[in-house]
Amino acid sequence: MVMEKDNTTQIGDQFEKRIFELIRLLIENDDFFVNRKRSQVYWKKGYYSEARKATIIFDIVIESYLPGANTY
């Protein structure tokens, strides 16, 4: 059985969203190993890569900040 690309992309996106929501809820409920007050979870966030000279899009990102820090 051959799946169309759009269908497999949609399945992958649905899975990523489920995992994103799970991690978001774990952090929100303080049941994850990062501090909920100093952490944020993102879906499909991009970061610029100087080495690639392009933005790399990550499926799921968790940014955690140390106390007093301005950046993750």
PDB file of N, CA, C and O in Angstrom:
ATOM      1  N   MET A   1       0.847  -1.172   0.000  1.00  0.00           N
ATOM      2  CA  MET A   1       0.000   0.000   0.000  1.00  0.00           C
ATOM      3  C   MET A   1       0.892   1.236   0.000  1.00  0.00           C
ATOM      4  O   MET A   1       1.742   1.406   0.857  1.00  0.00           O
ATOM      5  N   VAL A   2       0.700   2.124  -0.947  1.00  0.00           N
ATOM      6  CA  VAL A   2       1.476   3.351  -1.055  1.00  0.00           C
ATOM      7  C   VAL A   2       0.618   4.505  -0.557  1.00  0.00           C
ATOM      8  O   VAL A   2      -0.516   4.676  -0.978  1.00  0.00           O
ATOM      9  N   MET A   3       1.165   5.294   0.378  1.00  0.00           N
ATOM     10  CA  MET A   3       0.438   6.445   0.924  1.00  0.00           C
ATOM     11  C   MET A   3       0.882   7.702   0.201  1.00  0.00           C
ATOM     12  O   MET A   3       2.046   7.848  -0.145  1.00  0.00           O
ATOM     13  N   GLU A   4      -0.047   8.596  -0.032  1.00  0.00           N
ATOM     14  CA  GLU A   4       0.297   9.871  -0.634  1.00  0.00           C
ATOM     15  C   GLU A   4       1.102  10.705   0.351  1.00  0.00           C
ATOM     16  O   GLU A   4       0.928  10.602   1.553  1.00  0.00           O
ATOM     17  N   LYS A   5       1.971  11.557  -0.183  1.00  0.00           N
ATOM     18  CA  LYS A   5       2.820  12.381   0.666  1.00  0.00           C
ATOM     19  C   LYS A   5       2.005  13.269   1.595  1.00  0.00           C
ATOM     20  O   LYS A   5       2.308  13.406   2.764  1.00  0.00           O
ATOM     21  N   ASP A   6       0.943  13.886   1.066  1.00  0.00           N
ATOM     22  CA  ASP A   6       0.122  14.758   1.898  1.00  0.00           C
ATOM     23  C   ASP A   6      -0.474  14.011   3.070  1.00  0.00           C
ATOM     24  O   ASP A   6      -0.560  14.531   4.170  1.00  0.00           O
ATOM     25  N   ASN A   7      -0.889  12.778   2.837  1.00  0.00           N
ATOM     26  CA  ASN A   7      -1.488  11.973   3.889  1.00  0.00           C
ATOM     27  C   ASN A   7      -0.458  11.627   4.958  1.00  0.00           C
ATOM     28  O   ASN A   7      -0.747  11.706   6.147  1.00  0.00           O
ATOM     29  N   THR A   8       0.745  11.257   4.565  1.00  0.00           N
ATOM     30  CA  THR A   8       1.770  10.919   5.553  1.00  0.00           C
ATOM     31  C   THR A   8       2.214  12.165   6.318  1.00  0.00           C
ATOM     32  O   THR A   8       2.505  12.089   7.510  1.00  0.00           O
ATOM     33  N   THR A   9       2.271  13.309   5.645  1.00  0.00           N
ATOM     34  CA  THR A   9       2.603  14.567   6.329  1.00  0.00           C
ATOM     35  C   THR A   9       1.529  14.888   7.358  1.00  0.00           C
ATOM     36  O   THR A   9       1.834  15.288   8.488  1.00  0.00           O
ATOM     37  N   GLN A  10       0.287  14.724   6.975  1.00  0.00           N
ATOM     38  CA  GLN A  10      -0.828  14.986   7.890  1.00  0.00           C
ATOM     39  C   GLN A  10      -0.771  14.054   9.098  1.00  0.00           C
ATOM     40  O   GLN A  10      -0.958  14.496  10.234  1.00  0.00           O
ATOM     41  N   ILE A  11      -0.483  12.791   8.873  1.00  0.00           N
ATOM     42  CA  ILE A  11      -0.366  11.828   9.977  1.00  0.00           C
ATOM     43  C   ILE A  11       0.779  12.229  10.904  1.00  0.00           C
ATOM     44  O   ILE A  11       0.645  12.207  12.126  1.00  0.00           O
ATOM     45  N   GLY A  12       1.910  12.612  10.329  1.00  0.00           N
ATOM     46  CA  GLY A  12       3.052  13.043  11.137  1.00  0.00           C
ATOM     47  C   GLY A  12       2.741  14.294  11.941  1.00  0.00           C
ATOM     48  O   GLY A  12       3.082  14.386  13.116  1.00  0.00           O
ATOM     49  N   ASP A  13       2.073  15.259  11.312  1.00  0.00           N
ATOM     50  CA  ASP A  13       1.697  16.493  12.015  1.00  0.00           C
ATOM     51  C   ASP A  13       0.739  16.210  13.158  1.00  0.00           C
ATOM     52  O   ASP A  13       0.870  16.791  14.247  1.00  0.00           O
ATOM     53  N   GLN A  14      -0.218  15.316  12.946  1.00  0.00           N
ATOM     54  CA  GLN A  14      -1.157  14.954  14.011  1.00  0.00           C
ATOM     55  C   GLN A  14      -0.430  14.313  15.191  1.00  0.00           C
ATOM     56  O   GLN A  14      -0.718  14.604  16.346  1.00  0.00           O
ATOM     57  N   PHE A  15       0.519  13.435  14.886  1.00  0.00           N
ATOM     58  CA  PHE A  15       1.307  12.792  15.942  1.00  0.00           C
ATOM     59  C   PHE A  15       2.122  13.833  16.709  1.00  0.00           C
ATOM     60  O   PHE A  15       2.133  13.834  17.948  1.00  0.00           O
ATOM     61  N   GLU A  16       2.797  14.727  15.986  1.00  0.00           N
ATOM     62  CA  GLU A  16       3.598  15.767  16.628  1.00  0.00           C
ATOM     63  C   GLU A  16       2.738  16.645  17.525  1.00  0.00           C
ATOM     64  O   GLU A  16       3.153  17.007  18.631  1.00  0.00           O
ATOM     65  N   LYS A  17       1.546  16.996  17.074  1.00  0.00           N
ATOM     66  CA  LYS A  17       0.656  17.829  17.883  1.00  0.00           C
ATOM     67  C   LYS A  17       0.232  17.112  19.159  1.00  0.00           C
ATOM     68  O   LYS A  17       0.118  17.723  20.223  1.00  0.00           O
ATOM     69  N   ARG A  18      -0.010  15.794  19.062  1.00  0.00           N
ATOM     70  CA  ARG A  18      -0.370  15.024  20.259  1.00  0.00           C
ATOM     71  C   ARG A  18       0.780  15.013  21.262  1.00  0.00           C
ATOM     72  O   ARG A  18       0.571  15.184  22.471  1.00  0.00           O
ATOM     73  N   ILE A  19       1.991  14.815  20.779  1.00  0.00           N
ATOM     74  CA  ILE A  19       3.165  14.819  21.660  1.00  0.00           C
ATOM     75  C   ILE A  19       3.391  16.213  22.235  1.00  0.00           C
ATOM     76  O   ILE A  19       3.681  16.372  23.427  1.00  0.00           O
ATOM     77  N   PHE A  20       3.245  17.260  21.396  1.00  0.00           N
ATOM     78  CA  PHE A  20       3.370  18.636  21.855  1.00  0.00           C
ATOM     79  C   PHE A  20       2.397  18.907  23.001  1.00  0.00           C
ATOM     80  O   PHE A  20       2.772  19.453  24.043  1.00  0.00           O
ATOM     81  N   GLU A  21       1.134  18.521  22.827  1.00  0.00           N
ATOM     82  CA  GLU A  21       0.123  18.744  23.868  1.00  0.00           C
ATOM     83  C   GLU A  21       0.450  17.962  25.141  1.00  0.00           C
ATOM     84  O   GLU A  21       0.275  18.473  26.251  1.00  0.00           O
ATOM     85  N   LEU A  22       0.937  16.741  24.987  1.00  0.00           N
ATOM     86  CA  LEU A  22       1.324  15.935  26.149  1.00  0.00           C
ATOM     87  C   LEU A  22       2.443  16.625  26.929  1.00  0.00           C
ATOM     88  O   LEU A  22       2.349  16.791  28.150  1.00  0.00           O
ATOM     89  N   ILE A  23       3.481  17.050  26.234  1.00  0.00           N
ATOM     90  CA  ILE A  23       4.601  17.722  26.904  1.00  0.00           C
ATOM     91  C   ILE A  23       4.139  19.042  27.523  1.00  0.00           C
ATOM     92  O   ILE A  23       4.512  19.379  28.646  1.00  0.00           O
ATOM     93  N   ARG A  24       3.320  19.803  26.782  1.00  0.00           N
ATOM     94  CA  ARG A  24       2.814  21.079  27.299  1.00  0.00           C
ATOM     95  C   ARG A  24       2.043  20.867  28.602  1.00  0.00           C
ATOM     96  O   ARG A  24       2.245  21.590  29.587  1.00  0.00           O
ATOM     97  N   LEU A  25       1.183  19.860  28.634  1.00  0.00           N
ATOM     98  CA  LEU A  25       0.410  19.580  29.845  1.00  0.00           C
ATOM     99  C   LEU A  25       1.301  19.108  30.990  1.00  0.00           C
ATOM    100  O   LEU A  25       1.091  19.491  32.146  1.00  0.00           O
ATOM    101  N   LEU A  26       2.287  18.267  30.684  1.00  0.00           N
ATOM    102  CA  LEU A  26       3.214  17.809  31.723  1.00  0.00           C
ATOM    103  C   LEU A  26       3.961  18.987  32.339  1.00  0.00           C
ATOM    104  O   LEU A  26       4.108  19.070  33.563  1.00  0.00           O
ATOM    105  N   ILE A  27       4.422  19.909  31.491  1.00  0.00           N
ATOM    106  CA  ILE A  27       5.131  21.086  32.001  1.00  0.00           C
ATOM    107  C   ILE A  27       4.177  21.964  32.800  1.00  0.00           C
ATOM    108  O   ILE A  27       4.506  22.415  33.902  1.00  0.00           O
ATOM    109  N   GLU A  28       2.996  22.207  32.251  1.00  0.00           N
ATOM    110  CA  GLU A  28       2.003  23.055  32.920  1.00  0.00           C
ATOM    111  C   GLU A  28       1.626  22.515  34.301  1.00  0.00           C
ATOM    112  O   GLU A  28       1.436  23.274  35.246  1.00  0.00           O
ATOM    113  N   ASN A  29       1.555  21.189  34.424  1.00  0.00           N
ATOM    114  CA  ASN A  29       1.194  20.554  35.695  1.00  0.00           C
ATOM    115  C   ASN A  29       2.400  20.286  36.580  1.00  0.00           C
ATOM    116  O   ASN A  29       2.280  19.639  37.617  1.00  0.00           O
ATOM    117  N   ASP A  30       3.564  20.748  36.159  1.00  0.00           N
ATOM    118  CA  ASP A  30       4.814  20.564  36.907  1.00  0.00           C
ATOM    119  C   ASP A  30       5.169  19.084  37.077  1.00  0.00           C
ATOM    120  O   ASP A  30       5.722  18.677  38.092  1.00  0.00           O
ATOM    121  N   ASP A  31       4.846  18.279  36.063  1.00  0.00           N
ATOM    122  CA  ASP A  31       5.140  16.849  36.072  1.00  0.00           C
ATOM    123  C   ASP A  31       6.248  16.486  35.091  1.00  0.00           C
ATOM    124  O   ASP A  31       6.435  15.323  34.769  1.00  0.00           O
ATOM    125  N   PHE A  32       6.970  17.476  34.604  1.00  0.00           N
ATOM    126  CA  PHE A  32       8.072  17.258  33.671  1.00  0.00           C
ATOM    127  C   PHE A  32       9.350  17.645  34.388  1.00  0.00           C
ATOM    128  O   PHE A  32       9.324  18.299  35.423  1.00  0.00           O
ATOM    129  N   PHE A  33      10.490  17.258  33.882  1.00  0.00           N
ATOM    130  CA  PHE A  33      11.742  17.490  34.600  1.00  0.00           C
ATOM    131  C   PHE A  33      12.291  18.905  34.465  1.00  0.00           C
ATOM    132  O   PHE A  33      13.323  19.220  35.043  1.00  0.00           O
ATOM    133  N   VAL A  34      11.605  19.781  33.717  1.00  0.00           N
ATOM    134  CA  VAL A  34      12.019  21.186  33.632  1.00  0.00           C
ATOM    135  C   VAL A  34      11.074  22.038  34.473  1.00  0.00           C
ATOM    136  O   VAL A  34       9.931  21.668  34.703  1.00  0.00           O
ATOM    137  N   ASN A  35      11.569  23.172  34.931  1.00  0.00           N
ATOM    138  CA  ASN A  35      10.773  24.068  35.754  1.00  0.00           C
ATOM    139  C   ASN A  35       9.697  24.741  34.910  1.00  0.00           C
ATOM    140  O   ASN A  35      10.001  25.401  33.917  1.00  0.00           O
ATOM    141  N   ARG A  36       8.437  24.590  35.288  1.00  0.00           N
ATOM    142  CA  ARG A  36       7.334  25.123  34.480  1.00  0.00           C
ATOM    143  C   ARG A  36       7.327  26.639  34.425  1.00  0.00           C
ATOM    144  O   ARG A  36       6.881  27.220  33.445  1.00  0.00           O
ATOM    145  N   LYS A  37       7.839  27.288  35.451  1.00  0.00           N
ATOM    146  CA  LYS A  37       7.856  28.746  35.466  1.00  0.00           C
ATOM    147  C   LYS A  37       8.937  29.321  34.563  1.00  0.00           C
ATOM    148  O   LYS A  37       8.874  30.480  34.188  1.00  0.00           O
ATOM    149  N   ARG A  38       9.930  28.505  34.216  1.00  0.00           N
ATOM    150  CA  ARG A  38      11.039  28.985  33.393  1.00  0.00           C
ATOM    151  C   ARG A  38      11.203  28.170  32.113  1.00  0.00           C
ATOM    152  O   ARG A  38      12.293  28.089  31.554  1.00  0.00           O
ATOM    153  N   SER A  39      10.097  27.574  31.654  1.00  0.00           N
ATOM    154  CA  SER A  39      10.166  26.757  30.442  1.00  0.00           C
ATOM    155  C   SER A  39       8.974  27.032  29.545  1.00  0.00           C
ATOM    156  O   SER A  39       7.896  27.389  30.020  1.00  0.00           O
ATOM    157  N   GLN A  40       9.197  26.836  28.258  1.00  0.00           N
ATOM    158  CA  GLN A  40       8.147  27.033  27.262  1.00  0.00           C
ATOM    159  C   GLN A  40       8.305  25.953  26.196  1.00  0.00           C
ATOM    160  O   GLN A  40       9.426  25.615  25.817  1.00  0.00           O
ATOM    161  N   VAL A  41       7.189  25.432  25.719  1.00  0.00           N
ATOM    162  CA  VAL A  41       7.222  24.420  24.663  1.00  0.00           C
ATOM    163  C   VAL A  41       6.610  25.013  23.400  1.00  0.00           C
ATOM    164  O   VAL A  41       5.642  25.770  23.461  1.00  0.00           O
ATOM    165  N   TYR A  42       7.213  24.696  22.248  1.00  0.00           N
ATOM    166  CA  TYR A  42       6.772  25.215  20.963  1.00  0.00           C
ATOM    167  C   TYR A  42       6.641  24.070  19.963  1.00  0.00           C
ATOM    168  O   TYR A  42       7.375  23.083  20.038  1.00  0.00           O
ATOM    169  N   TRP A  43       5.754  24.252  19.002  1.00  0.00           N
ATOM    170  CA  TRP A  43       5.599  23.304  17.905  1.00  0.00           C
ATOM    171  C   TRP A  43       5.991  24.006  16.611  1.00  0.00           C
ATOM    172  O   TRP A  43       5.540  25.113  16.339  1.00  0.00           O
ATOM    173  N   LYS A  44       6.874  23.374  15.844  1.00  0.00           N
ATOM    174  CA  LYS A  44       7.350  23.898  14.557  1.00  0.00           C
ATOM    175  C   LYS A  44       8.030  25.262  14.702  1.00  0.00           C
ATOM    176  O   LYS A  44       7.757  26.188  13.965  1.00  0.00           O
ATOM    177  N   LYS A  45       8.936  25.365  15.646  1.00  0.00           N
ATOM    178  CA  LYS A  45       9.670  26.617  15.841  1.00  0.00           C
ATOM    179  C   LYS A  45      10.976  26.576  15.050  1.00  0.00           C
ATOM    180  O   LYS A  45      11.637  25.550  14.983  1.00  0.00           O
ATOM    181  N   GLY A  46      11.320  27.709  14.485  1.00  0.00           N
ATOM    182  CA  GLY A  46      12.535  27.797  13.700  1.00  0.00           C
ATOM    183  C   GLY A  46      13.644  28.543  14.416  1.00  0.00           C
ATOM    184  O   GLY A  46      13.385  29.480  15.175  1.00  0.00           O
ATOM    185  N   TYR A  47      14.869  28.115  14.161  1.00  0.00           N
ATOM    186  CA  TYR A  47      16.063  28.777  14.687  1.00  0.00           C
ATOM    187  C   TYR A  47      17.042  28.952  13.528  1.00  0.00           C
ATOM    188  O   TYR A  47      17.253  28.027  12.740  1.00  0.00           O
ATOM    189  N   TYR A  48      17.636  30.104  13.472  1.00  0.00           N
ATOM    190  CA  TYR A  48      18.601  30.365  12.401  1.00  0.00           C
ATOM    191  C   TYR A  48      19.909  29.641  12.687  1.00  0.00           C
ATOM    192  O   TYR A  48      20.431  29.670  13.797  1.00  0.00           O
ATOM    193  N   SER A  49      20.440  28.977  11.668  1.00  0.00           N
ATOM    194  CA  SER A  49      21.722  28.285  11.753  1.00  0.00           C
ATOM    195  C   SER A  49      22.760  29.059  10.952  1.00  0.00           C
ATOM    196  O   SER A  49      22.629  29.191   9.728  1.00  0.00           O
ATOM    197  N   GLU A  50      23.742  29.585  11.623  1.00  0.00           N
ATOM    198  CA  GLU A  50      24.824  30.306  10.945  1.00  0.00           C
ATOM    199  C   GLU A  50      25.584  29.355  10.025  1.00  0.00           C
ATOM    200  O   GLU A  50      25.986  29.737   8.925  1.00  0.00           O
ATOM    201  N   ALA A  51      25.771  28.121  10.457  1.00  0.00           N
ATOM    202  CA  ALA A  51      26.509  27.147   9.644  1.00  0.00           C
ATOM    203  C   ALA A  51      25.782  26.844   8.334  1.00  0.00           C
ATOM    204  O   ALA A  51      26.408  26.699   7.281  1.00  0.00           O
ATOM    205  N   ARG A  52      24.461  26.749   8.386  1.00  0.00           N
ATOM    206  CA  ARG A  52      23.675  26.451   7.182  1.00  0.00           C
ATOM    207  C   ARG A  52      23.202  27.707   6.452  1.00  0.00           C
ATOM    208  O   ARG A  52      22.686  27.613   5.347  1.00  0.00           O
ATOM    209  N   LYS A  53      23.315  28.842   7.129  1.00  0.00           N
ATOM    210  CA  LYS A  53      22.815  30.106   6.576  1.00  0.00           C
ATOM    211  C   LYS A  53      21.326  29.994   6.224  1.00  0.00           C
ATOM    212  O   LYS A  53      20.861  30.501   5.215  1.00  0.00           O
ATOM    213  N   ALA A  54      20.593  29.311   7.101  1.00  0.00           N
ATOM    214  CA  ALA A  54      19.158  29.111   6.888  1.00  0.00           C
ATOM    215  C   ALA A  54      18.504  28.809   8.230  1.00  0.00           C
ATOM    216  O   ALA A  54      19.177  28.493   9.211  1.00  0.00           O
ATOM    217  N   THR A  55      17.196  28.914   8.238  1.00  0.00           N
ATOM    218  CA  THR A  55      16.439  28.584   9.436  1.00  0.00           C
ATOM    219  C   THR A  55      16.114  27.103   9.431  1.00  0.00           C
ATOM    220  O   THR A  55      15.703  26.548   8.413  1.00  0.00           O
ATOM    221  N   ILE A  56      16.316  26.471  10.570  1.00  0.00           N
ATOM    222  CA  ILE A  56      15.977  25.057  10.746  1.00  0.00           C
ATOM    223  C   ILE A  56      14.704  25.001  11.573  1.00  0.00           C
ATOM    224  O   ILE A  56      14.634  25.595  12.653  1.00  0.00           O
ATOM    225  N   ILE A  57      13.699  24.295  11.075  1.00  0.00           N
ATOM    226  CA  ILE A  57      12.430  24.157  11.777  1.00  0.00           C
ATOM    227  C   ILE A  57      12.463  22.859  12.581  1.00  0.00           C
ATOM    228  O   ILE A  57      12.682  21.782  12.029  1.00  0.00           O
ATOM    229  N   PHE A  58      12.225  22.969  13.879  1.00  0.00           N
ATOM    230  CA  PHE A  58      12.178  21.811  14.758  1.00  0.00           C
ATOM    231  C   PHE A  58      10.728  21.444  15.032  1.00  0.00           C
ATOM    232  O   PHE A  58       9.878  22.316  15.186  1.00  0.00           O
ATOM    233  N   ASP A  59      10.449  20.150  15.093  1.00  0.00           N
ATOM    234  CA  ASP A  59       9.075  19.691  15.321  1.00  0.00           C
ATOM    235  C   ASP A  59       8.562  20.156  16.679  1.00  0.00           C
ATOM    236  O   ASP A  59       7.513  20.764  16.774  1.00  0.00           O
ATOM    237  N   ILE A  60       9.312  19.846  17.722  1.00  0.00           N
ATOM    238  CA  ILE A  60       8.930  20.234  19.084  1.00  0.00           C
ATOM    239  C   ILE A  60      10.164  20.786  19.781  1.00  0.00           C
ATOM    240  O   ILE A  60      11.233  20.186  19.719  1.00  0.00           O
ATOM    241  N   VAL A  61       9.994  21.934  20.419  1.00  0.00           N
ATOM    242  CA  VAL A  61      11.100  22.602  21.102  1.00  0.00           C
ATOM    243  C   VAL A  61      10.697  22.874  22.544  1.00  0.00           C
ATOM    244  O   VAL A  61       9.580  23.320  22.801  1.00  0.00           O
ATOM    245  N   ILE A  62      11.601  22.615  23.459  1.00  0.00           N
ATOM    246  CA  ILE A  62      11.417  23.013  24.854  1.00  0.00           C
ATOM    247  C   ILE A  62      12.551  23.974  25.183  1.00  0.00           C
ATOM    248  O   ILE A  62      13.722  23.614  25.115  1.00  0.00           O
ATOM    249  N   GLU A  63      12.199  25.222  25.502  1.00  0.00           N
ATOM    250  CA  GLU A  63      13.185  26.204  25.926  1.00  0.00           C
ATOM    251  C   GLU A  63      13.074  26.351  27.431  1.00  0.00           C
ATOM    252  O   GLU A  63      11.982  26.554  27.954  1.00  0.00           O
ATOM    253  N   SER A  64      14.196  26.232  28.115  1.00  0.00           N
ATOM    254  CA  SER A  64      14.235  26.401  29.569  1.00  0.00           C
ATOM    255  C   SER A  64      15.257  27.473  29.905  1.00  0.00           C
ATOM    256  O   SER A  64      16.333  27.539  29.289  1.00  0.00           O
ATOM    257  N   TYR A  65      14.913  28.292  30.846  1.00  0.00           N
ATOM    258  CA  TYR A  65      15.745  29.430  31.238  1.00  0.00           C
ATOM    259  C   TYR A  65      16.263  29.221  32.657  1.00  0.00           C
ATOM    260  O   TYR A  65      15.509  28.788  33.529  1.00  0.00           O
ATOM    261  N   LEU A  66      17.528  29.554  32.872  1.00  0.00           N
ATOM    262  CA  LEU A  66      18.083  29.533  34.216  1.00  0.00           C
ATOM    263  C   LEU A  66      17.606  30.767  34.957  1.00  0.00           C
ATOM    264  O   LEU A  66      17.303  31.787  34.330  1.00  0.00           O
ATOM    265  N   PRO A  67      17.546  30.720  36.291  1.00  0.00           N
ATOM    266  CA  PRO A  67      17.122  31.905  37.043  1.00  0.00           C
ATOM    267  C   PRO A  67      17.981  33.115  36.687  1.00  0.00           C
ATOM    268  O   PRO A  67      19.205  33.030  36.638  1.00  0.00           O
ATOM    269  N   GLY A  68      17.322  34.218  36.375  1.00  0.00           N
ATOM    270  CA  GLY A  68      18.023  35.454  36.057  1.00  0.00           C
ATOM    271  C   GLY A  68      18.535  35.557  34.630  1.00  0.00           C
ATOM    272  O   GLY A  68      19.074  36.582  34.241  1.00  0.00           O
ATOM    273  N   ALA A  69      18.372  34.519  33.825  1.00  0.00           N
ATOM    274  CA  ALA A  69      18.858  34.546  32.449  1.00  0.00           C
ATOM    275  C   ALA A  69      17.867  35.234  31.531  1.00  0.00           C
ATOM    276  O   ALA A  69      16.663  35.179  31.755  1.00  0.00           O
ATOM    277  N   ASN A  70      18.379  35.873  30.496  1.00  0.00           N
ATOM    278  CA  ASN A  70      17.536  36.532  29.506  1.00  0.00           C
ATOM    279  C   ASN A  70      17.212  35.646  28.318  1.00  0.00           C
ATOM    280  O   ASN A  70      16.301  35.927  27.552  1.00  0.00           O
ATOM    281  N   THR A  71      18.013  34.608  28.112  1.00  0.00           N
ATOM    282  CA  THR A  71      17.799  33.702  26.995  1.00  0.00           C
ATOM    283  C   THR A  71      17.800  32.258  27.482  1.00  0.00           C
ATOM    284  O   THR A  71      18.301  31.963  28.568  1.00  0.00           O
ATOM    285  N   TYR A  72      17.248  31.389  26.664  1.00  0.00           N
ATOM    286  CA  TYR A  72      17.169  29.973  27.009  1.00  0.00           C
ATOM    287  C   TYR A  72      18.531  29.337  26.977  1.00  0.00           C
ATOM    288  O   TYR A  72      19.472  29.858  26.432  1.00  0.00           O
TER     289      TYR A  72
END
